Amino acid sequence: MLPSSSRVSLRTVSSSKPQLQHTESRQSVAASDDYYSFSDHTSSTSSRHTMGRYATPDSYPPLTRASTPNVTNLSRTHLGVPEMPRTMGRGGGTPRPGTASSTVRFGEDRIAQISPRSDTAVQRAPSDSDSRGAPTPGLDDGPYIRFAIDQLTRDEEVSGKGRESATGGENEYPVDRRVWDEGLGYFTRSSNPPPTSQAPPAVVRQSSPPRPAPASVEPEMFEPAEPPEDSLLYPALDYVPVALRPVSLGITIVCCLLMIAGVAFSNVWSSRHDGLWDWQGLGGKRYFLFQFLPQILAALITIWTFVIQAAVYRTMPFAIMASERPLDQVLQKLPVLSRNFLLPDWKHFQHGEPLAGGFLIVVWLSNLLSMPLLSCLFQAKWYIVDGQGNWRWTAVQAVGWTLVGLYGLLVIGLVLLLMRFARSWTGLMWDPSSLADLIPLIQRSNVLHDYENTETAVDVGSVVTPRVLRLGYWRLTNQLEIFYGIGEVDAPIRNPSLHQSDKGREKQPHGMAKVSFDLEQQTALAIDDLDHQLYSPFARHRWMVWFLRNTSVTVWIVTAFALFIAFVVVSFAHNAIQGGFPPRLPTLPSTGAFSSSNFLYSFIPALIGNLLFLAWQPVDVYFRALQPLVTLTAPSGATAEKSILLSYPACLPIETTALALLNGHYRVAWISLMSILSASLPILGGGMFIALWYPDDANVRITALMPAFYALVAFCALYTISTLFLRPGRARFLPHDLSTLADLTSFLYQSPLLADKLLREPRSKADLVTRLVTAPPGERDTSLYGLGIYVGRDGREHLGIDRFHRPGRADMLITTGVMKY
């Protein structure tokens, strides 16, 4: 028997078969959300599981306290039942005519009963409704009844169906209320949970003075916390990726300044000393120095800026949340994958990051024009020195000063980026470079309820509610525990299973084995019907980035082969390239060494090659990002090292190729290698042509350096053949995009990985890796993971990432089969 000071706490009412039975009694009720669970005790007076009500007495003697039913599975926030006046006699009276109350009955799986209290040690059965009762002055039972009905009709309310009242009319109670207790005292905090198992207590007379009813309190809120200084348990949240640190950015700035110095020196020296160096013919060391080396140096800077901007993209959303600025769509709209290649990206300006946005715009402009301009910086010009004429290498003044301005802008952009991340508070413990790095950030988040059923949404960003979020350390109100993650300030603890949303799909199937699709018999008309179903292959494999869809890839392959064939035919027909061809433009250099023909046949081939080089970069980015999810779709699961711990998007290009080869991801290895090899197109294309004077014919012709031309043909052939590897295949298709944090969170918001004790609050990347590769007790020797249908923390089926095998559960269902797109 519980002590008299015990509080009544309720958590979950299991209502597999709800029924509404009317009896003549004046009673009140309080029911909780399905997050809470009642005790499993059964009543000795009823064969069905019944929620009883407090009887309202006729008279009002002094208030007394009585023991309360036993309750299990307590959480931090409890459902408190306020005390009510009651009679001291055994009878209690009969209900008034014309009054009615409802006794709610549930299925046979568990019981939740609150018995009316009296002044004797005899507990009354819920069916004993013949007691007399009178309304309690000033206490309205209506909110309690509406709250209980709300809990019992939630499934129908979510799907848009209203439950009819006992009189046959429509229920007037709103179906989508999101209130806690409106001051009714449903929710109270209790520091000591009651015993988990005990016989139903008997009601005893109380002689102690009455205690006031528990006051209504707000649910526990998320509030920012400052951990103790110099504590190993709470690392500083100031991690910055290596590419964004002052030393790395400083070295890049120095390289750009050296390029500026070299170009400026060439311009000044050429104008004052009749050129730079004597011409020694087509080919040789000097030809390589002036026609190929400048583009090579520019290509190295360009590739390194790809690494820097990749670090900016994956870090900036977290840095914005750590800065606590009022931006409400960081998770949904700000990408974490690089996209600043052929077209500029203005997203960071829209999210209050002008320094990062300015850097990206400057990088885009520099990467687009630096190699084509450098390819036509140096030309051969006829000079008369000491009475003798000679061809000498010289710098084109207009092109040189344009390059000085272009690299000057790049230096300014790098300085702005250095200012942004110098002594910055990024909110990160380590580099968020893999899917696994997202787990510690959202383990205890209070915004996961916004992601209900987003794993199969077409556009996750349009479904998730905009919220101003913060990344850092937190504590709950009136609690000392400090934890880390993403959350909303001054918002309550929310659980995805607590708050049903209007984003819900139709009722899910009752088990994995009971659902199947005959893909051969599905028609185009059936796609819409299956689109929003969890098991629909059309919803599971609907999305691919536009430039990797089958139509786009087909157009790309056909165009690449057509252009390559035309290029080879035109180049080798009638010995057109080897014998030279007329420039059809003025060739004589100006006083500034500018030659129209030399500029055209250097700048245009380099620009075309540079566009092909830049066009390959987003392909490389998406194949790197897709590979972990592709590995997770293996029918037998995948190890953590080859799936959720893969960090290809954060690796250097050559590093990606090496790691992909070791992991057996050969397509990713080749595509990543081509992202480097394709830089040879603007390098060779911009330096192989030059205008030469042919004394025998007394004319000027555009001549190609044939070794460079043959090398260009070989690299063009590799580029063309590589387009055949771009067909992504069925395994690379997803339900939606994966370029934002919201997209990735939709695959994890219900995953048991978030509640896995083995993964609880890691404090370093090495700690996280160790926990992920270690198999939990009771599992197989190797810990495997998958992307498929699993049972989430709310007990329902979801599509996402989890351990492939969990003891006591069926293995994850990963859809396979043949589909046509």
Coordinates of C-alpha atoms in Angstrom, one line a residue, residues 388-736:
Q388 CA 68.7 43.2 -84.6
G389 CA 65.1 41.9 -84.7
N390 CA 64.2 38.9 -82.6
W391 CA 61.0 37.1 -81.3
R392 CA 60.7 37.4 -77.6
W393 CA 58.3 36.2 -75.0
T394 CA 56.3 39.0 -73.4
A395 CA 53.3 39.6 -71.1
V396 CA 50.0 40.9 -72.4
Q397 CA 49.5 44.0 -70.3
A398 CA 45.6 44.0 -70.3
V399 CA 45.4 40.4 -69.4
G400 CA 48.1 40.7 -66.7
W401 CA 46.4 43.5 -64.9
T402 CA 43.0 41.8 -65.1
L403 CA 44.6 38.8 -63.4
V404 CA 46.1 41.0 -60.7
G405 CA 42.6 42.3 -60.0
L406 CA 41.1 38.8 -60.1
Y407 CA 43.6 37.3 -57.6
G408 CA 43.3 40.5 -55.5
L409 CA 39.6 39.8 -55.1
L410 CA 40.4 36.2 -54.2
V411 CA 42.8 37.4 -51.5
I412 CA 40.1 39.7 -50.1
G413 CA 37.6 36.8 -50.1
L414 CA 40.1 34.6 -48.2
V415 CA 40.8 37.4 -45.7
L416 CA 37.0 37.8 -45.1
L417 CA 36.8 34.0 -44.5
L418 CA 39.7 34.1 -42.1
M419 CA 38.0 36.9 -40.2
R420 CA 34.8 34.8 -40.1
F421 CA 36.4 31.8 -38.5
A422 CA 39.2 33.3 -36.5
R423 CA 38.3 32.8 -32.8
S424 CA 34.9 31.7 -33.9
W425 CA 32.4 29.7 -31.9
T426 CA 31.3 27.0 -34.4
G427 CA 29.5 24.9 -31.8
L428 CA 31.3 21.8 -33.0
M429 CA 33.4 19.2 -31.2
W430 CA 34.9 17.8 -34.4
D431 CA 34.4 18.0 -38.2
P432 CA 30.9 16.9 -39.2
S433 CA 32.0 15.0 -42.2
S434 CA 29.9 11.8 -42.1
L435 CA 26.4 10.6 -41.4
A436 CA 27.4 9.3 -37.9
D437 CA 28.5 12.8 -36.9
L438 CA 24.9 13.9 -37.0
I439 CA 23.8 11.4 -34.3
P440 CA 25.3 13.2 -31.2
L441 CA 23.9 16.5 -32.5
I442 CA 20.3 15.4 -32.5
Q443 CA 20.2 12.7 -29.9
R444 CA 18.3 14.8 -27.4
S445 CA 17.0 17.5 -29.7
N446 CA 13.5 18.9 -29.0
V447 CA 12.7 19.5 -32.6
L448 CA 12.6 16.0 -34.0
H449 CA 8.8 15.9 -33.8
D450 CA 8.9 18.2 -36.8
Y451 CA 10.3 15.4 -38.9
E452 CA 7.3 13.0 -38.5
N453 CA 7.1 11.0 -41.8
T454 CA 9.5 13.2 -43.7
E455 CA 11.7 10.2 -44.7
T456 CA 9.4 9.7 -47.7
A457 CA 8.5 13.4 -48.3
V458 CA 9.4 14.8 -51.7
D459 CA 10.7 18.0 -50.3
V460 CA 11.7 17.8 -46.6
G461 CA 12.5 21.5 -46.4
S462 CA 8.9 22.5 -47.2
V463 CA 7.5 20.1 -44.6
V464 CA 9.7 20.9 -41.6
T465 CA 8.5 23.8 -39.5
P466 CA 10.8 26.8 -39.5
R467 CA 12.4 27.3 -36.1
V468 CA 15.2 29.4 -34.7
L469 CA 17.7 26.8 -33.5
R470 CA 20.8 26.8 -31.3
L471 CA 23.7 24.4 -31.2
G472 CA 25.6 24.1 -27.9
Y473 CA 25.2 22.9 -24.4
W474 CA 21.8 22.7 -22.7
R475 CA 20.1 21.9 -19.5
L476 CA 16.5 21.4 -18.6
T477 CA 14.8 23.8 -16.2
N478 CA 15.4 23.0 -12.6
Q479 CA 17.9 20.3 -13.5
L480 CA 21.7 20.3 -13.2
E481 CA 22.5 17.8 -16.0
I482 CA 24.2 19.4 -19.0
F483 CA 24.0 17.9 -22.5
Y484 CA 25.0 18.8 -26.0
G485 CA 23.0 19.1 -29.3
I486 CA 20.7 21.1 -31.5
G487 CA 17.5 22.5 -29.9
E488 CA 15.1 25.3 -29.7
V489 CA 15.5 27.7 -26.8
D490 CA 12.7 27.9 -24.2
A491 CA 10.8 25.1 -25.8
P492 CA 9.6 22.0 -24.0
I493 CA 10.9 18.5 -24.3
R494 CA 9.3 17.1 -27.3
N495 CA 9.1 13.5 -28.4
P496 CA 8.1 12.5 -32.0
S497 CA 5.7 9.9 -30.5
L498 CA 4.1 12.5 -28.1
H499 CA 2.7 14.9 -30.7
Q500 CA 1.0 13.5 -33.6
S501 CA 1.1 15.9 -36.5
D502 CA -1.0 16.6 -39.5
K503 CA 1.9 15.5 -41.7
G504 CA 1.1 11.8 -41.0
R505 CA 0.6 9.3 -43.8
E506 CA -2.1 6.7 -43.8
K507 CA -2.1 4.0 -41.2
Q508 CA 1.0 1.9 -41.6
P509 CA 0.9 -1.8 -42.4
H510 CA 0.9 -4.2 -39.4
G511 CA 4.3 -5.7 -40.0
M512 CA 7.0 -6.0 -42.6
A513 CA 6.1 -9.5 -43.7
K514 CA 2.5 -8.6 -44.6
V515 CA 3.3 -6.1 -47.3
S516 CA 4.6 -6.7 -50.8
F517 CA 4.4 -5.1 -54.1
D518 CA 4.3 -6.8 -57.5
L519 CA 6.6 -4.5 -59.5
E520 CA 5.8 -6.2 -62.8
Q521 CA 2.1 -5.4 -62.5
Q522 CA 2.4 -1.8 -61.3
T523 CA 1.4 0.8 -63.9
A524 CA 2.0 4.5 -64.2
L525 CA -1.5 5.1 -62.9
A526 CA -0.6 3.3 -59.6
I527 CA 2.4 5.4 -58.9
D528 CA 0.4 8.2 -57.3
D529 CA -1.4 5.7 -55.0
L530 CA 1.9 4.2 -53.8
D531 CA 3.8 7.4 -53.7
H532 CA 3.2 8.1 -50.0
Q533 CA 3.3 4.6 -48.7
L534 CA 6.3 3.4 -46.7
Y535 CA 6.8 0.3 -48.8
S536 CA 6.3 1.9 -52.2
P537 CA 9.4 1.4 -54.4
F538 CA 8.4 4.6 -56.3
A539 CA 8.6 6.7 -53.1
R540 CA 11.8 4.9 -52.0
H541 CA 13.6 5.4 -55.3
R542 CA 12.0 8.6 -56.6
W543 CA 14.8 11.2 -56.3
M544 CA 18.1 11.9 -57.9
V545 CA 19.8 15.3 -58.5
W546 CA 18.7 16.6 -61.8
F547 CA 22.1 16.3 -63.6
L548 CA 22.3 12.6 -62.7
R549 CA 18.9 11.6 -63.7
N550 CA 18.6 9.2 -66.6
T551 CA 17.5 11.8 -69.1
S552 CA 20.2 14.2 -68.2
V553 CA 22.9 11.5 -68.2
T554 CA 21.7 10.3 -71.6
V555 CA 21.9 13.8 -73.0
W556 CA 25.3 14.3 -71.5
I557 CA 26.7 11.0 -72.9
V558 CA 25.3 11.6 -76.4
T559 CA 26.6 15.2 -76.4
A560 CA 30.1 14.2 -75.1
F561 CA 30.5 11.5 -77.7
A562 CA 29.2 13.7 -80.5
L563 CA 31.6 16.5 -79.6
F564 CA 34.5 14.2 -79.3
I565 CA 33.9 12.6 -82.6
A566 CA 33.5 16.0 -84.3
F567 CA 36.7 17.3 -82.6
V568 CA 38.8 14.3 -83.8
V569 CA 37.4 14.4 -87.3
V570 CA 38.0 18.2 -87.7
S571 CA 41.5 18.0 -86.2
F572 CA 42.8 15.1 -88.3
A573 CA 40.9 15.6 -91.6
H574 CA 43.2 17.0 -94.3
N575 CA 46.0 17.3 -91.7
A576 CA 44.3 20.5 -90.5
I577 CA 46.0 20.8 -87.1
Q578 CA 49.4 19.4 -87.9
G579 CA 49.9 21.6 -90.9
G580 CA 48.5 24.7 -89.3
F581 CA 45.5 26.9 -90.3
P582 CA 45.0 30.6 -91.0
P583 CA 44.0 32.7 -88.0
R584 CA 41.3 34.7 -89.8
L585 CA 42.0 37.5 -87.2
P586 CA 44.6 40.1 -86.9
T587 CA 47.8 38.6 -85.5
L588 CA 50.2 41.6 -85.2
P589 CA 50.6 42.4 -81.5
S590 CA 49.8 45.9 -80.2
T591 CA 52.1 48.0 -78.1
G592 CA 50.6 46.1 -75.1
A593 CA 51.4 42.8 -76.7
F594 CA 47.8 41.9 -77.3
S595 CA 47.1 39.8 -80.4
S596 CA 43.6 39.0 -81.4
S597 CA 44.3 35.6 -82.9
N598 CA 46.6 34.4 -80.1
F599 CA 44.0 35.6 -77.5
L600 CA 41.2 33.8 -79.3
Y601 CA 43.0 30.5 -79.8
S602 CA 44.3 30.4 -76.3
F603 CA 41.3 31.8 -74.3
I604 CA 38.5 29.9 -76.0
P605 CA 39.9 26.4 -75.9
A606 CA 40.9 27.0 -72.3
L607 CA 37.5 28.3 -71.4
I608 CA 35.8 25.3 -73.0
G609 CA 38.1 22.9 -71.1
N610 CA 37.5 24.8 -67.9
L611 CA 33.8 24.6 -68.2
L612 CA 34.1 20.8 -68.7
F613 CA 36.4 20.7 -65.6
L614 CA 33.9 22.7 -63.5
A615 CA 31.0 20.7 -64.8
W616 CA 32.5 17.4 -63.4
Q617 CA 32.9 18.8 -59.9
P618 CA 29.2 18.6 -58.8
V619 CA 29.1 15.0 -60.2
D620 CA 32.1 14.1 -58.0
V621 CA 30.4 15.8 -54.9
Y622 CA 27.2 13.9 -55.2
F623 CA 28.8 10.5 -55.9
R624 CA 30.9 11.0 -52.8
A625 CA 27.9 12.0 -50.7
L626 CA 25.7 9.2 -52.1
Q627 CA 28.1 6.4 -51.5
P628 CA 27.5 5.9 -47.7
L629 CA 23.8 5.6 -48.4
V630 CA 24.4 3.2 -51.3
T631 CA 26.5 1.0 -49.0
L632 CA 23.8 1.0 -46.4
T633 CA 21.3 -0.5 -49.0
A634 CA 23.2 -3.7 -49.2
P635 CA 20.8 -6.6 -48.5
S636 CA 22.9 -7.9 -45.6
G637 CA 23.9 -4.5 -44.2
A638 CA 27.2 -2.8 -44.1
T639 CA 30.0 -2.1 -41.5
A640 CA 30.3 1.4 -40.0
E641 CA 33.7 2.0 -41.7
K642 CA 32.2 1.6 -45.1
S643 CA 28.9 3.3 -44.5
I644 CA 27.9 5.9 -41.9
L645 CA 31.5 6.7 -41.0
L646 CA 32.5 7.4 -44.6
S647 CA 33.6 11.0 -45.0
Y648 CA 34.3 11.3 -48.8
P649 CA 32.9 14.8 -49.2
A650 CA 35.5 16.1 -46.7
C651 CA 38.5 14.3 -48.2
L652 CA 41.1 15.6 -50.6
P653 CA 40.5 14.5 -54.2
I654 CA 43.5 12.1 -54.3
E655 CA 42.7 10.9 -50.8
T656 CA 39.1 10.1 -51.9
T657 CA 40.4 8.0 -54.7
A658 CA 42.7 6.0 -52.5
L659 CA 40.1 5.4 -49.8
A660 CA 37.5 4.4 -52.3
L661 CA 39.8 1.9 -53.9
L662 CA 40.5 0.4 -50.5
N663 CA 36.8 0.2 -49.7
G664 CA 35.9 -1.3 -53.0
H665 CA 34.0 1.7 -54.2
Y666 CA 35.5 1.8 -57.7
R667 CA 33.0 4.0 -59.4
V668 CA 33.6 6.7 -56.8
A669 CA 37.3 6.3 -57.1
W670 CA 37.3 6.8 -60.8
I671 CA 34.9 9.7 -60.8
S672 CA 37.0 11.4 -58.1
L673 CA 40.1 10.8 -60.1
M674 CA 38.5 12.3 -63.1
S675 CA 37.7 15.5 -61.1
I676 CA 41.5 16.0 -61.0
L677 CA 42.4 14.7 -64.5
S678 CA 39.8 16.9 -66.1
A679 CA 41.9 20.0 -65.1
S680 CA 44.2 19.0 -67.9
L681 CA 41.6 20.1 -70.5
P682 CA 42.0 23.9 -69.8
I683 CA 45.7 23.5 -69.2
L684 CA 46.5 21.8 -72.5
G685 CA 43.7 23.5 -74.5
G686 CA 45.0 27.0 -73.5
G687 CA 48.7 26.3 -74.3
M688 CA 48.9 24.2 -77.4
F689 CA 48.0 26.8 -80.1
I690 CA 50.2 29.8 -81.1
A691 CA 50.5 32.0 -84.1
L692 CA 53.8 31.6 -86.1
W693 CA 55.3 33.2 -89.1
Y694 CA 56.1 30.8 -92.0
P695 CA 58.9 32.4 -94.1
D696 CA 58.5 29.9 -96.9
D697 CA 54.9 30.8 -97.5
A698 CA 55.2 34.4 -96.2
N699 CA 52.1 34.1 -94.0
V700 CA 51.0 33.6 -90.5
R701 CA 49.4 30.3 -89.4
I702 CA 48.0 29.0 -86.1
T703 CA 50.2 26.1 -85.2
A704 CA 49.6 23.4 -82.5
L705 CA 52.2 21.8 -80.3
M706 CA 51.5 18.2 -81.5
P707 CA 52.5 16.3 -78.3
A708 CA 50.2 18.6 -76.3
F709 CA 47.5 18.1 -78.9
Y710 CA 47.7 14.3 -78.7
A711 CA 47.6 14.4 -74.9
L712 CA 44.5 16.6 -75.1
V713 CA 42.8 14.1 -77.4
A714 CA 43.6 11.3 -74.9
F715 CA 42.2 13.2 -72.0
C716 CA 39.1 14.2 -74.0
A717 CA 38.6 10.5 -74.7
L718 CA 38.9 9.6 -71.0
Y719 CA 36.4 12.3 -70.2
T720 CA 34.0 11.1 -72.8
I721 CA 34.2 7.4 -71.7
S722 CA 33.9 8.5 -68.0
T723 CA 30.4 9.8 -68.8
L724 CA 29.3 6.2 -69.2
F725 CA 29.9 5.7 -65.4
L726 CA 27.5 8.5 -64.5
R727 CA 24.4 6.4 -64.7
P728 CA 23.7 6.2 -61.0
G729 CA 21.8 2.9 -60.8
R730 CA 18.8 2.1 -58.7
A731 CA 20.7 1.9 -55.4
R732 CA 21.7 5.6 -55.7
F733 CA 18.1 6.8 -55.9
L734 CA 16.6 8.1 -52.7
P735 CA 13.2 9.3 -51.5
H736 CA 14.4 13.0 -51.5

